[in-house]
PDB file of C-alpha atoms in Angstrom:
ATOM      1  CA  UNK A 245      28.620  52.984 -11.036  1.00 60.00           C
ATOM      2  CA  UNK A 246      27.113  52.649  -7.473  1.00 66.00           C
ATOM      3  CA  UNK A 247      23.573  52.809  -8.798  1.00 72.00           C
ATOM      4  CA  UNK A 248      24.275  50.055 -11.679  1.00 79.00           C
ATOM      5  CA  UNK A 249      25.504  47.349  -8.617  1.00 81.00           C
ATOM      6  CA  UNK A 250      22.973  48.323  -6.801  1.00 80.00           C
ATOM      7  CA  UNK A 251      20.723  47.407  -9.672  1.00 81.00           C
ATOM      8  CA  UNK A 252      22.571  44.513 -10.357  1.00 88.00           C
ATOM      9  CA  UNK A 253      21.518  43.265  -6.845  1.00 90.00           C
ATOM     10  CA  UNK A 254      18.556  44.088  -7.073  1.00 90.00           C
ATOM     11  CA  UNK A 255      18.273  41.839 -10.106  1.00 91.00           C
ATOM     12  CA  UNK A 256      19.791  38.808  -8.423  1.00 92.00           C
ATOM     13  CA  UNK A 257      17.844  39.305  -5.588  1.00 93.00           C
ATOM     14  CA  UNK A 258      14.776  39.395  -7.256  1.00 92.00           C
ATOM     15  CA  UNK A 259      15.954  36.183  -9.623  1.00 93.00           C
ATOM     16  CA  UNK A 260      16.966  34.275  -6.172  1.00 94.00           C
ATOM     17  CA  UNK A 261      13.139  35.031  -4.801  1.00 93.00           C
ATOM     18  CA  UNK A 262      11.235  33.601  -7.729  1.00 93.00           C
ATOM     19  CA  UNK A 263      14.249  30.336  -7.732  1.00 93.00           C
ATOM     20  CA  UNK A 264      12.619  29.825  -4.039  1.00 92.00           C
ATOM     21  CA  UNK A 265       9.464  30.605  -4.826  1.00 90.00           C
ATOM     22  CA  UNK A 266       9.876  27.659  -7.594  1.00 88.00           C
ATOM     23  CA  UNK A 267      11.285  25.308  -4.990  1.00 87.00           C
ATOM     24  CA  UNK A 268       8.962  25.835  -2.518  1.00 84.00           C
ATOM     25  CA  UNK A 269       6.556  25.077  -4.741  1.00 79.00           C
ATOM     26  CA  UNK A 270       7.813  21.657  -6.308  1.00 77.00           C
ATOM     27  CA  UNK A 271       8.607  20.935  -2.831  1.00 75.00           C
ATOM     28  CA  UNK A 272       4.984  21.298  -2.051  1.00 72.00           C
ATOM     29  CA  UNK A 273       3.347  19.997  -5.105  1.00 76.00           C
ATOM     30  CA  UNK A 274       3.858  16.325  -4.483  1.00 83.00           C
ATOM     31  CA  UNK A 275       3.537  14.969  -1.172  1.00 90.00           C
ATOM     32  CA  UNK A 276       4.518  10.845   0.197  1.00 93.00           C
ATOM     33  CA  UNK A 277       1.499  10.187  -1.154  1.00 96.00           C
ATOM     34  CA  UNK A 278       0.473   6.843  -3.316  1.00 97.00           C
ATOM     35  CA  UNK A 279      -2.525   7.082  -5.561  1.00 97.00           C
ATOM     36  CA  UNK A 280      -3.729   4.242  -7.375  1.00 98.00           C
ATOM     37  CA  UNK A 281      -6.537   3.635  -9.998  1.00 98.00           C
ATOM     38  CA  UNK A 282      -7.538  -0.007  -9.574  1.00 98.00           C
ATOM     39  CA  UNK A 283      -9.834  -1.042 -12.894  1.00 97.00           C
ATOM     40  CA  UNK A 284      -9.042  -4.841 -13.200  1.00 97.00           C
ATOM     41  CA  UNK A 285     -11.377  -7.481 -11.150  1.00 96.00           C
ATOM     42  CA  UNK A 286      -8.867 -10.245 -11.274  1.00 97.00           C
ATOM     43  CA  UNK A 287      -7.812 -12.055  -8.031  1.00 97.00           C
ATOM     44  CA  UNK A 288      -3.939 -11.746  -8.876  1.00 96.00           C
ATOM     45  CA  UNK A 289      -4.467  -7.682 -10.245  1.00 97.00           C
ATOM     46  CA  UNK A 290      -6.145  -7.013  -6.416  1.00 97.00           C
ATOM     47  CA  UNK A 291      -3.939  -8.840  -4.644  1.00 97.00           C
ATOM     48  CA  UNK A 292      -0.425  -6.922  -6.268  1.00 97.00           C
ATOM     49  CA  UNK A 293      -2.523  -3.997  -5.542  1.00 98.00           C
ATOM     50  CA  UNK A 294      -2.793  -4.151  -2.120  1.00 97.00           C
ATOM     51  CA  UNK A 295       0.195  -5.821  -1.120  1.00 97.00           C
ATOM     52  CA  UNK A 296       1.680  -2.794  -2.773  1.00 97.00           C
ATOM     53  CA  UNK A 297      -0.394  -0.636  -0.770  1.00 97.00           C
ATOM     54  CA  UNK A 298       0.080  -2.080   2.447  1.00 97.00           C
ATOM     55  CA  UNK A 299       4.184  -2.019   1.799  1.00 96.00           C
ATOM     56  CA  UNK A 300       3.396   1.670   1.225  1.00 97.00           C
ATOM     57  CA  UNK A 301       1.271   2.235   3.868  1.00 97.00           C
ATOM     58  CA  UNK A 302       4.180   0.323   6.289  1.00 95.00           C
ATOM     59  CA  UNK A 303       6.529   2.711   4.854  1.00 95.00           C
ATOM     60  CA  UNK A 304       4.195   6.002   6.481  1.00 94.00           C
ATOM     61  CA  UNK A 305       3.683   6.506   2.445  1.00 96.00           C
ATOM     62  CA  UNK A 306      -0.209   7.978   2.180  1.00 96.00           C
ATOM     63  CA  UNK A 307      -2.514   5.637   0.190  1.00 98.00           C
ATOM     64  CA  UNK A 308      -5.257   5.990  -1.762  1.00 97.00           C
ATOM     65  CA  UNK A 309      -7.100   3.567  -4.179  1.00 98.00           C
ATOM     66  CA  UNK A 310     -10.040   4.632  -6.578  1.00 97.00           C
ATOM     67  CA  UNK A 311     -11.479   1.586  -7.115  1.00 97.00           C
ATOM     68  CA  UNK A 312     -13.290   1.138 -10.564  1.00 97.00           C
ATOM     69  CA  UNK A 313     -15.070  -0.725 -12.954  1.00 96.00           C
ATOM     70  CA  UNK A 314     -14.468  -4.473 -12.598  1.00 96.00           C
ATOM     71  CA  UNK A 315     -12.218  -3.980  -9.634  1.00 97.00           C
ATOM     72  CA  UNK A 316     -15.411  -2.352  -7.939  1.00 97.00           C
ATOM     73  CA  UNK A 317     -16.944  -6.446  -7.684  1.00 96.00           C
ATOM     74  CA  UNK A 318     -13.817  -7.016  -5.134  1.00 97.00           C
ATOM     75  CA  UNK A 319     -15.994  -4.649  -2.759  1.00 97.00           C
ATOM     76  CA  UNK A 320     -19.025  -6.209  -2.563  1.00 96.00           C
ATOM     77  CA  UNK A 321     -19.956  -8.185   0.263  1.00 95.00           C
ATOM     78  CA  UNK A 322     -21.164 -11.631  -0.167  1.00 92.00           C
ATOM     79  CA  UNK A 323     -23.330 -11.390   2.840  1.00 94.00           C
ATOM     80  CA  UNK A 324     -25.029  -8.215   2.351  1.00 93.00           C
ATOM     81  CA  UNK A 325     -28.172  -7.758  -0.150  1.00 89.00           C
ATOM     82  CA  UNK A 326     -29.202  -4.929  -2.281  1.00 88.00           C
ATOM     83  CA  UNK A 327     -33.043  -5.250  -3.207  1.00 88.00           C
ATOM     84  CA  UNK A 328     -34.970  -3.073  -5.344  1.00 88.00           C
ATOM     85  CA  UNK A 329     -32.514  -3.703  -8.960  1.00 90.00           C
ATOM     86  CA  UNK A 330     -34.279  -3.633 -12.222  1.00 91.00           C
ATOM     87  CA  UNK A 331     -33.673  -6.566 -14.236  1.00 92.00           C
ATOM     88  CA  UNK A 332     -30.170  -5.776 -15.934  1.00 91.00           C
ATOM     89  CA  UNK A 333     -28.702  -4.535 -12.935  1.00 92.00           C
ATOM     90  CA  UNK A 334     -29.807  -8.174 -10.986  1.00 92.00           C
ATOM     91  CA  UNK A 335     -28.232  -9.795 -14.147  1.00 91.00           C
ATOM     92  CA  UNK A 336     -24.998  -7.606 -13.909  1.00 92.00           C
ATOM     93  CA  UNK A 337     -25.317  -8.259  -9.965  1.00 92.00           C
ATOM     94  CA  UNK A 338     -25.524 -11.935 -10.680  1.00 92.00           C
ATOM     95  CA  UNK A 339     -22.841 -12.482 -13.599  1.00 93.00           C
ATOM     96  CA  UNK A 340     -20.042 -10.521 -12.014  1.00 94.00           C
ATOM     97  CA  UNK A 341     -17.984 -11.991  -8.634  1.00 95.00           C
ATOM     98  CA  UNK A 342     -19.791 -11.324  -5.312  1.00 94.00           C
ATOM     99  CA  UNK A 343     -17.129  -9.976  -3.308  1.00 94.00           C
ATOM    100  CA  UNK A 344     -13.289 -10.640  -3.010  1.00 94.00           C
ATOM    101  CA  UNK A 345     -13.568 -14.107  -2.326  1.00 93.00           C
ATOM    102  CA  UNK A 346     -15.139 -15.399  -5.598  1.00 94.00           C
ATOM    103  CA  UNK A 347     -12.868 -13.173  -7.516  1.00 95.00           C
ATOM    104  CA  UNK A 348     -11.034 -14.930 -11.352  1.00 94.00           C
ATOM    105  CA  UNK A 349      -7.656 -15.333 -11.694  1.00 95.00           C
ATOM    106  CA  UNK A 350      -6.652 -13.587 -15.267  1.00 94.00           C
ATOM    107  CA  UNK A 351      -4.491 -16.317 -16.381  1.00 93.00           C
ATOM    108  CA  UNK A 352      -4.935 -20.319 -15.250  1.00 92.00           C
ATOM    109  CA  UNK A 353      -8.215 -19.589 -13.812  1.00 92.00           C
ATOM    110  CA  UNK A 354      -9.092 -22.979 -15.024  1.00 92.00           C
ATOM    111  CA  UNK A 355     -12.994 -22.718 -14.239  1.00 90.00           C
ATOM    112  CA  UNK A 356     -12.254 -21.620 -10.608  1.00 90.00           C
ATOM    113  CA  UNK A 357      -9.740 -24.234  -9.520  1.00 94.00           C
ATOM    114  CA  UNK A 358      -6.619 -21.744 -10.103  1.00 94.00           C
ATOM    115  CA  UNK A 359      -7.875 -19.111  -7.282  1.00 94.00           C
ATOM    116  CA  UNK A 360      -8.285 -22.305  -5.049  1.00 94.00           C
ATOM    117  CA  UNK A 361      -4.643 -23.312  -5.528  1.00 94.00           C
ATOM    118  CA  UNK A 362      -3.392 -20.164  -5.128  1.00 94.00           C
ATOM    119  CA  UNK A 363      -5.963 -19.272  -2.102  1.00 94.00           C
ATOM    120  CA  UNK A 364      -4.035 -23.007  -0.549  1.00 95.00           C
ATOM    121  CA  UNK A 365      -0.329 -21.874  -1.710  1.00 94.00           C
ATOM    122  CA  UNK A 366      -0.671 -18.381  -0.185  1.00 94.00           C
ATOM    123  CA  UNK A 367      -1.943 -20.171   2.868  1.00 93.00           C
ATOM    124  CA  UNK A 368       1.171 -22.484   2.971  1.00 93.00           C
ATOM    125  CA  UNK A 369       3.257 -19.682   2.375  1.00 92.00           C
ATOM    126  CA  UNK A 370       2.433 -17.053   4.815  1.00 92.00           C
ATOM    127  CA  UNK A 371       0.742 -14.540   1.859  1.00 94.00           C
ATOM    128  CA  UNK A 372      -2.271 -13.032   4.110  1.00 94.00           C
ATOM    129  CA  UNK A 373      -5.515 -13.640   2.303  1.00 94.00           C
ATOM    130  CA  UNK A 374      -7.236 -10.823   1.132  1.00 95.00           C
ATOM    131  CA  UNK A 375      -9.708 -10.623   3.563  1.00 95.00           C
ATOM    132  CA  UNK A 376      -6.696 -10.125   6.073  1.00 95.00           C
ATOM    133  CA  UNK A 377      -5.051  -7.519   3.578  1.00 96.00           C
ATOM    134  CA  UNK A 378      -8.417  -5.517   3.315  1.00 97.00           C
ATOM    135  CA  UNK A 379      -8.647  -5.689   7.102  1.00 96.00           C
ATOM    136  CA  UNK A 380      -5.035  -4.490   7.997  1.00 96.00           C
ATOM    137  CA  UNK A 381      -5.463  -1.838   4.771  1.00 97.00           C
ATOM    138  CA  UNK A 382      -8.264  -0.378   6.954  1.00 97.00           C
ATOM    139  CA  UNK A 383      -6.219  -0.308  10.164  1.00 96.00           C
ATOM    140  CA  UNK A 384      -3.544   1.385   8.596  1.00 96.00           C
ATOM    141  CA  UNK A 385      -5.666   4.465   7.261  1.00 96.00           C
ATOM    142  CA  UNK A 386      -5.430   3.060   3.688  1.00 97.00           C
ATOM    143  CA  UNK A 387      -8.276   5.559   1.840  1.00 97.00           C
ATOM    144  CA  UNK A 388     -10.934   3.913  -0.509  1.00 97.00           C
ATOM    145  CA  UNK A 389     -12.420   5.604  -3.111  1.00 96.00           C
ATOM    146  CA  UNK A 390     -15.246   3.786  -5.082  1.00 96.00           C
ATOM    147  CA  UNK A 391     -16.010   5.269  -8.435  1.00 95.00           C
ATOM    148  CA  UNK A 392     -19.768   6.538  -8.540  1.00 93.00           C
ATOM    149  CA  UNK A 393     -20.544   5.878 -12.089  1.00 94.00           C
ATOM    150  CA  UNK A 394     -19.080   2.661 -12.259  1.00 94.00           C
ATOM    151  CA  UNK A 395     -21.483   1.844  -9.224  1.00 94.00           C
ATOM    152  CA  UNK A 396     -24.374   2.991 -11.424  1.00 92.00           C
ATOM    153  CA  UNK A 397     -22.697   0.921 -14.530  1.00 92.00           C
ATOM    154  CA  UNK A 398     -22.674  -1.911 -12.911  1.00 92.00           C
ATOM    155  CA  UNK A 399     -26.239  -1.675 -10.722  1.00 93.00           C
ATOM    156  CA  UNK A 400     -24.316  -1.990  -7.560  1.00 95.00           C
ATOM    157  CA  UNK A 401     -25.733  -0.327  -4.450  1.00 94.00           C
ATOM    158  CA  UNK A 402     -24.029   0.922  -1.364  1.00 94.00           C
ATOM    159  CA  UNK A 403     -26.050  -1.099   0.757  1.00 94.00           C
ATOM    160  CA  UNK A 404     -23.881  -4.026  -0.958  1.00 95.00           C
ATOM    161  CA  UNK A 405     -20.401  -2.736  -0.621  1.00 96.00           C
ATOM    162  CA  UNK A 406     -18.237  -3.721   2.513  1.00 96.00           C
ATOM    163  CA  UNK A 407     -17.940  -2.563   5.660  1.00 96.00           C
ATOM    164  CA  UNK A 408     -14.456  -0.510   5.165  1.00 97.00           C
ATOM    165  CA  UNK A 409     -13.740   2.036   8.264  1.00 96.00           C
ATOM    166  CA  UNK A 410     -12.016   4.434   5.195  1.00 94.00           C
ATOM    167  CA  UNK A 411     -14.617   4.409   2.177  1.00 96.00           C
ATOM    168  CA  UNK A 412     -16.138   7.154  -0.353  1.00 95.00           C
ATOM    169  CA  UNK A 413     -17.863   7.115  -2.850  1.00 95.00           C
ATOM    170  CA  UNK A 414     -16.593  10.417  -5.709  1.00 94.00           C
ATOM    171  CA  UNK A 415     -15.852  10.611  -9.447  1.00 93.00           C
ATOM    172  CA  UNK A 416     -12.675  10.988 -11.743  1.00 92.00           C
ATOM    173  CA  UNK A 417     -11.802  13.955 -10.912  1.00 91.00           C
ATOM    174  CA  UNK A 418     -11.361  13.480  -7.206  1.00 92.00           C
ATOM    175  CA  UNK A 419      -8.648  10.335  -8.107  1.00 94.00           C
ATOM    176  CA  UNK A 420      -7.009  12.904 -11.041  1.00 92.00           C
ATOM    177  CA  UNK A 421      -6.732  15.524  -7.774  1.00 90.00           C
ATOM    178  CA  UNK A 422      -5.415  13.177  -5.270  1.00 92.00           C
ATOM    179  CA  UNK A 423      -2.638  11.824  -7.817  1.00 94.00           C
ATOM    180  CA  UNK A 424      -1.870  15.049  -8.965  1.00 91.00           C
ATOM    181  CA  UNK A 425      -0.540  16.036  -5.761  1.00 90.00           C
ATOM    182  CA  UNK A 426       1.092  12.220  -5.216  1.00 94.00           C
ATOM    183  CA  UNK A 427       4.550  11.221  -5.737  1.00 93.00           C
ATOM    184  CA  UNK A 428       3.696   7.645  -6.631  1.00 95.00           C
ATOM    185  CA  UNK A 429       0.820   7.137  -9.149  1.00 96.00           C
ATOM    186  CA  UNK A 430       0.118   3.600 -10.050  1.00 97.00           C
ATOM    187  CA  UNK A 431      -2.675   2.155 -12.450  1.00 97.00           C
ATOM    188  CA  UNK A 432      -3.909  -1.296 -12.108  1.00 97.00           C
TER     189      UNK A 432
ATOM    190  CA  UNK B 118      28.850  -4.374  11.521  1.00 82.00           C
ATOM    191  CA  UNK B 119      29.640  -7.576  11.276  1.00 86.00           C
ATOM    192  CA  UNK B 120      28.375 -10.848  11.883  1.00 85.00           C
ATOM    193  CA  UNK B 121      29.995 -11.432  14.885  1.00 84.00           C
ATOM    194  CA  UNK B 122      28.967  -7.669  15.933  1.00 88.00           C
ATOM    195  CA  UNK B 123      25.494  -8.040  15.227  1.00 87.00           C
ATOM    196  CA  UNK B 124      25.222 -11.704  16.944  1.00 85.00           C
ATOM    197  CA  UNK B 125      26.386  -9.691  20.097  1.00 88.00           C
ATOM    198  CA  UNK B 126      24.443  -6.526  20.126  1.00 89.00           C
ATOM    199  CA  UNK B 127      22.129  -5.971  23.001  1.00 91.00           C
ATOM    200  CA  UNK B 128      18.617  -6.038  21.323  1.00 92.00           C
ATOM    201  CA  UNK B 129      15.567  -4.231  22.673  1.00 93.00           C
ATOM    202  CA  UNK B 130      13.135  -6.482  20.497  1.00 94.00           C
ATOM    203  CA  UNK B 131      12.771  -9.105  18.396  1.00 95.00           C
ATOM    204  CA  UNK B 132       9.854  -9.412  15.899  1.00 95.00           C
ATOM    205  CA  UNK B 133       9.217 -13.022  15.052  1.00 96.00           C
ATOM    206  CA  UNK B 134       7.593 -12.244  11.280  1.00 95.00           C
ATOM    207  CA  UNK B 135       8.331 -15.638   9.786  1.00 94.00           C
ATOM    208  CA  UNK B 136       4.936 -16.996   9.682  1.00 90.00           C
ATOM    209  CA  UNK B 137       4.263 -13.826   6.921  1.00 93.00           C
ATOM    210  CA  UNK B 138       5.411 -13.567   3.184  1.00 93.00           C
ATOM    211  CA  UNK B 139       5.704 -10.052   1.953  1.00 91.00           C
ATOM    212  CA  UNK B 140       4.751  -7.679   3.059  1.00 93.00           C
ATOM    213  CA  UNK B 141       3.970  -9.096   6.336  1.00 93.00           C
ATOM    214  CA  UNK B 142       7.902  -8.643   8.041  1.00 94.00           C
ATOM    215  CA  UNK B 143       7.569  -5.075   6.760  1.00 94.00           C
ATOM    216  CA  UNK B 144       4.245  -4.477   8.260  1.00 94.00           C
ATOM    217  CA  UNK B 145       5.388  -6.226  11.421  1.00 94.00           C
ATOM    218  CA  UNK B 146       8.408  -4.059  11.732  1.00 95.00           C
ATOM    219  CA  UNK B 147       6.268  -0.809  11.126  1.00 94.00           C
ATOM    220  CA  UNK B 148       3.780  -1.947  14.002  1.00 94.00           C
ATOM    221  CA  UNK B 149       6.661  -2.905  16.722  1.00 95.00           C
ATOM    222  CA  UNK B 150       9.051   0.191  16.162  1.00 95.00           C
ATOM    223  CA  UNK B 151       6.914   2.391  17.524  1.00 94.00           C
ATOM    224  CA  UNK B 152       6.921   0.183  20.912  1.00 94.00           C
ATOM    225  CA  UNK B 153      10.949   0.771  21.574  1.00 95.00           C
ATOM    226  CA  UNK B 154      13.363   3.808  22.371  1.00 95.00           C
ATOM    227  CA  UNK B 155      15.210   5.686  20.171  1.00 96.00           C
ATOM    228  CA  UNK B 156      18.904   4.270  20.165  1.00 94.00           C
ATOM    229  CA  UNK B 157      17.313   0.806  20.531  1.00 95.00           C
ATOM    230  CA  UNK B 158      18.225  -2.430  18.380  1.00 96.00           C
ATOM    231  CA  UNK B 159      15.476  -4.028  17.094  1.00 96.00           C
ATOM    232  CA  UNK B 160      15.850  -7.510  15.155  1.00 95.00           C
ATOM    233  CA  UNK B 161      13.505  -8.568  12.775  1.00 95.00           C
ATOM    234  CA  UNK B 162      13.132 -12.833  12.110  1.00 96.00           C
ATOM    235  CA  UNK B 163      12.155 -13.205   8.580  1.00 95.00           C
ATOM    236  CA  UNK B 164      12.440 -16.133   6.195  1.00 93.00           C
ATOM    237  CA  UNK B 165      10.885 -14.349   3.050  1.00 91.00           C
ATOM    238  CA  UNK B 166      14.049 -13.229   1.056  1.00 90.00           C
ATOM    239  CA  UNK B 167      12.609  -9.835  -0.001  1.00 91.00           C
ATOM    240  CA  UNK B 168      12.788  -8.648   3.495  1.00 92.00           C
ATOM    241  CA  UNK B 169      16.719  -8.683   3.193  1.00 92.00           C
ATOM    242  CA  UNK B 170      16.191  -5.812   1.115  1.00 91.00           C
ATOM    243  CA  UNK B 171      12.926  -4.102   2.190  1.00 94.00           C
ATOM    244  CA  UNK B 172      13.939  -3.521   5.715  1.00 94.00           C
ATOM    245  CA  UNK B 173      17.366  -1.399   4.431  1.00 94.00           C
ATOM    246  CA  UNK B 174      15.079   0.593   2.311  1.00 94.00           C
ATOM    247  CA  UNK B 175      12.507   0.948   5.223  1.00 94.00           C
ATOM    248  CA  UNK B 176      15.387   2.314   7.026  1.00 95.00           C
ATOM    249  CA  UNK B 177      16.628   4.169   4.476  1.00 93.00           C
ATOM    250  CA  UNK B 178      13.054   6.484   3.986  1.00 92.00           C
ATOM    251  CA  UNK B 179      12.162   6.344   7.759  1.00 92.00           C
ATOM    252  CA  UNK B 180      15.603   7.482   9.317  1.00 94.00           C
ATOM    253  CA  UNK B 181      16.475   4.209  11.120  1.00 96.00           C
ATOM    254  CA  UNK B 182      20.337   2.930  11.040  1.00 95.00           C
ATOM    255  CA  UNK B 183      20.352  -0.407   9.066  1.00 95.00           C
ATOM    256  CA  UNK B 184      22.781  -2.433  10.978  1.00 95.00           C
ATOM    257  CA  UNK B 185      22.774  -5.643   8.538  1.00 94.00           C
ATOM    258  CA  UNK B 186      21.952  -8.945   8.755  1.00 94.00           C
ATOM    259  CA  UNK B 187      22.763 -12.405  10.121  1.00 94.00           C
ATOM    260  CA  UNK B 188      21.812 -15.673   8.576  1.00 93.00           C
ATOM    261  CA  UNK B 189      20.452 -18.636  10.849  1.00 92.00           C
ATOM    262  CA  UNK B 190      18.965 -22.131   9.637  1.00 91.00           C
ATOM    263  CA  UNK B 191      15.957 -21.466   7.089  1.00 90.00           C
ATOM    264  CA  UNK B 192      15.803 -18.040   8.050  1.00 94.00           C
ATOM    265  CA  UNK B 193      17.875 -14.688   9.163  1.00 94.00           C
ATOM    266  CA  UNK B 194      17.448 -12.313  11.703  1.00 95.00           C
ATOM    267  CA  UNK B 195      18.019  -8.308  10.484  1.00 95.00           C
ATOM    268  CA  UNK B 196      18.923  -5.679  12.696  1.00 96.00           C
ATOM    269  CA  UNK B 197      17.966  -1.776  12.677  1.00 96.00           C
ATOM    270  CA  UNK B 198      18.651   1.050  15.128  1.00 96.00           C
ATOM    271  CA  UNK B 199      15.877   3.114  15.802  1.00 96.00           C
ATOM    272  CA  UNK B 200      16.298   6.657  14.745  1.00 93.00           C
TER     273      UNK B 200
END
């Protein structure tokens, strides 16, 4: 009789460890973190992505945006120049936006007139531009991650990406780690 | 608290964010808090209508007592405790 409580105790115990041992580890698993996967180039797409980001960021949430494909064109600077491209790379370089002030708008882009209106209403309004956004995303620790083989799609060079105090260049599987352990995963 | 309340509540500092749209109060807010005491009132000037709800839900994650809001001409002023 003794023996068979003791047992029995012995079980619960042991079920109670591995119940902590779960919690502990869902606990663990996803941290107040926001990873996003930015892909779209449009002016409107980059701006809901970082105003999202900076809210986060505001609210002490971690933030980290893998920037690629078209979005990557939001990242080049207008200023800076890449030479040594081979001739599809200078006519990728040449046909996509240079940088995140020439950027479309994906509806009523109406041949570059829409951004302008918008560019004047967000003015009006109090929207910071996204130059401002970029600058305050680097001030508050906001992590950029630029996809590596979208660079090489595209023939952009790191010698014509921005000045950003938080900036890497990795693959895939660095984003797929970094939202695997985030409690907010966003795609764009 | 109440209007009257909050209109009366001895505040430690007042964030003038309503030159910003969203998410600029929030972001304002997150850069003066860390400037006053714990226990103190801060108010927060806004005239972008989201921030009536952001700044409760601010509160809410960070730990801060929402005290409510007040609404003046054009704009409103909402209050927090920091934690």
């Amino acid at each position: 009789m003794e023996t068979n409580k003791n047992i029995e105790i012995a079980d619960l115990q042991a079920q109670i460890d591995e119940l902590k041992s779960k919690i502990s580890t869902l606990e663990n698993s996803r941290k107040d973190q926001l990873s996003m996967a930015i892909v779209s180039g449009d002016m409107d797409k980059i701006l809901a992505a970082m105003v999202i980001s900076i809210a986060a960021a505001a609210m002490d949430t971690e933030v980290k945006l893998f920037f690629s494909f078209w979005s990557v064109s939001a990242l080049r600077d207008r200023k800076k120049k890449a030479p040594g491209k081979d001739i599809i790379s200078k006519m990728f370089g040449m046909m996509l936006p240079k940088g995140k002030e020439k950027l479309a708008l994906s509806n009523m882009n109406m041949c570059g007139i829409g951004p302008k209106m918008i560019n004047h209403l967000m003015k009006k309004q109090g929207v910071m531009s996204l130059d401002q956004m970029f600058k305050e995303a680097g001030e508050l620790g906001i992590e950029i991650t630029v996809c590596e083989m979208s660079m090489n799609l595209m023939g952009f060079k790191k010698e014509e990406i921005i000045d950003y105090p938080n900036l890497r260049y990795a693959g895939a599987g660095t984003f797929v780690a970094d939202a695997g352990e985030s409690s907010i995963q966003l795609f764009i | 608290m109440t209007t009257e309340e909050l209109m009366t509540v001895a505040v430690a500092k007042s964030v003038d964010a309503r030159g910003t749209a969203c998410p600029g109060p929030l972001l304002e807010a997150k850069k003066t808090i860390g400037s006053i005491k714990s226990g103190d009132v801060m108010e927060v000037l806004s005239a972008d209508e989201g921030t009536k709800s952001d700044i409760p839900k601010w509160c809410g994650k960070q730990g801060h007592e929402y005290l409510g809001f007040v609404d003046v001409n054009g704009y409103f002023k909402v209050y927090l405790k920091k934690k």
